[in-house]
């Protein structure tokens, strides 16, 4: 799992997303022979430049169907513990 917090007022664009993919690729360099990558169908994730970047990186993209709770087990398992940990926490900018 990788995440980055953007400053207030920033929006994730395809260009920014590709930069993030480069940072992830750098961290993963030499750790795995093959990377399987799952992301949703948000516009920056399916933009032509993003698809090209993923091809350049050689990552296998796992198809993601439109949102459906029965098809998004991460909402219930992986992120549930993170959500519980972060509940009632306050973050200052």
PDB file of C-alpha atoms in Angstrom, residues 14-44:
ATOM      1  CA  UNK A  14      -2.456  12.200 -14.636  1.00  0.00           C
ATOM      2  CA  UNK A  15       0.955  13.930 -14.595  1.00  0.00           C
ATOM      3  CA  UNK A  16       1.111  13.932 -10.804  1.00  0.00           C
ATOM      4  CA  UNK A  17      -0.061  10.323 -10.694  1.00  0.00           C
ATOM      5  CA  UNK A  18       2.706   9.301 -13.120  1.00  0.00           C
ATOM      6  CA  UNK A  19       5.251  11.044 -10.878  1.00  0.00           C
ATOM      7  CA  UNK A  20       3.879   9.078  -7.930  1.00  0.00           C
ATOM      8  CA  UNK A  21       4.197   5.854  -9.928  1.00  0.00           C
ATOM      9  CA  UNK A  22       7.854   6.701 -10.591  1.00  0.00           C
ATOM     10  CA  UNK A  23       8.445   7.147  -6.843  1.00  0.00           C
ATOM     11  CA  UNK A  24       6.763   3.817  -6.098  1.00  0.00           C
ATOM     12  CA  UNK A  25       8.799   2.111  -8.828  1.00  0.00           C
ATOM     13  CA  UNK A  26      12.007   3.480  -7.316  1.00  0.00           C
ATOM     14  CA  UNK A  27      11.090   2.070  -3.890  1.00  0.00           C
ATOM     15  CA  UNK A  28      10.202  -1.315  -5.389  1.00  0.00           C
ATOM     16  CA  UNK A  29      13.323  -1.566  -7.550  1.00  0.00           C
ATOM     17  CA  UNK A  30      14.955  -4.960  -7.035  1.00  0.00           C
ATOM     18  CA  UNK A  31      12.327  -6.221  -4.579  1.00  0.00           C
ATOM     19  CA  UNK A  32      10.022  -8.114  -6.933  1.00  0.00           C
ATOM     20  CA  UNK A  33      10.399  -9.697 -10.346  1.00  0.00           C
ATOM     21  CA  UNK A  34       6.859  -8.800 -11.353  1.00  0.00           C
ATOM     22  CA  UNK A  35       4.594  -6.080  -9.967  1.00  0.00           C
ATOM     23  CA  UNK A  36       0.823  -6.560  -9.952  1.00  0.00           C
ATOM     24  CA  UNK A  37      -0.836  -3.179  -9.660  1.00  0.00           C
ATOM     25  CA  UNK A  38      -4.409  -2.459  -8.591  1.00  0.00           C
ATOM     26  CA  UNK A  39      -5.973   0.973  -8.731  1.00  0.00           C
ATOM     27  CA  UNK A  40      -9.497   2.172  -9.411  1.00  0.00           C
ATOM     28  CA  UNK A  41     -10.903   3.762 -12.545  1.00  0.00           C
ATOM     29  CA  UNK A  42     -10.439   7.411 -11.541  1.00  0.00           C
ATOM     30  CA  UNK A  43      -9.606   9.656 -14.505  1.00  0.00           C
ATOM     31  CA  UNK A  44      -5.911  10.123 -13.633  1.00  0.00           C
TER      32      UNK A  44
END
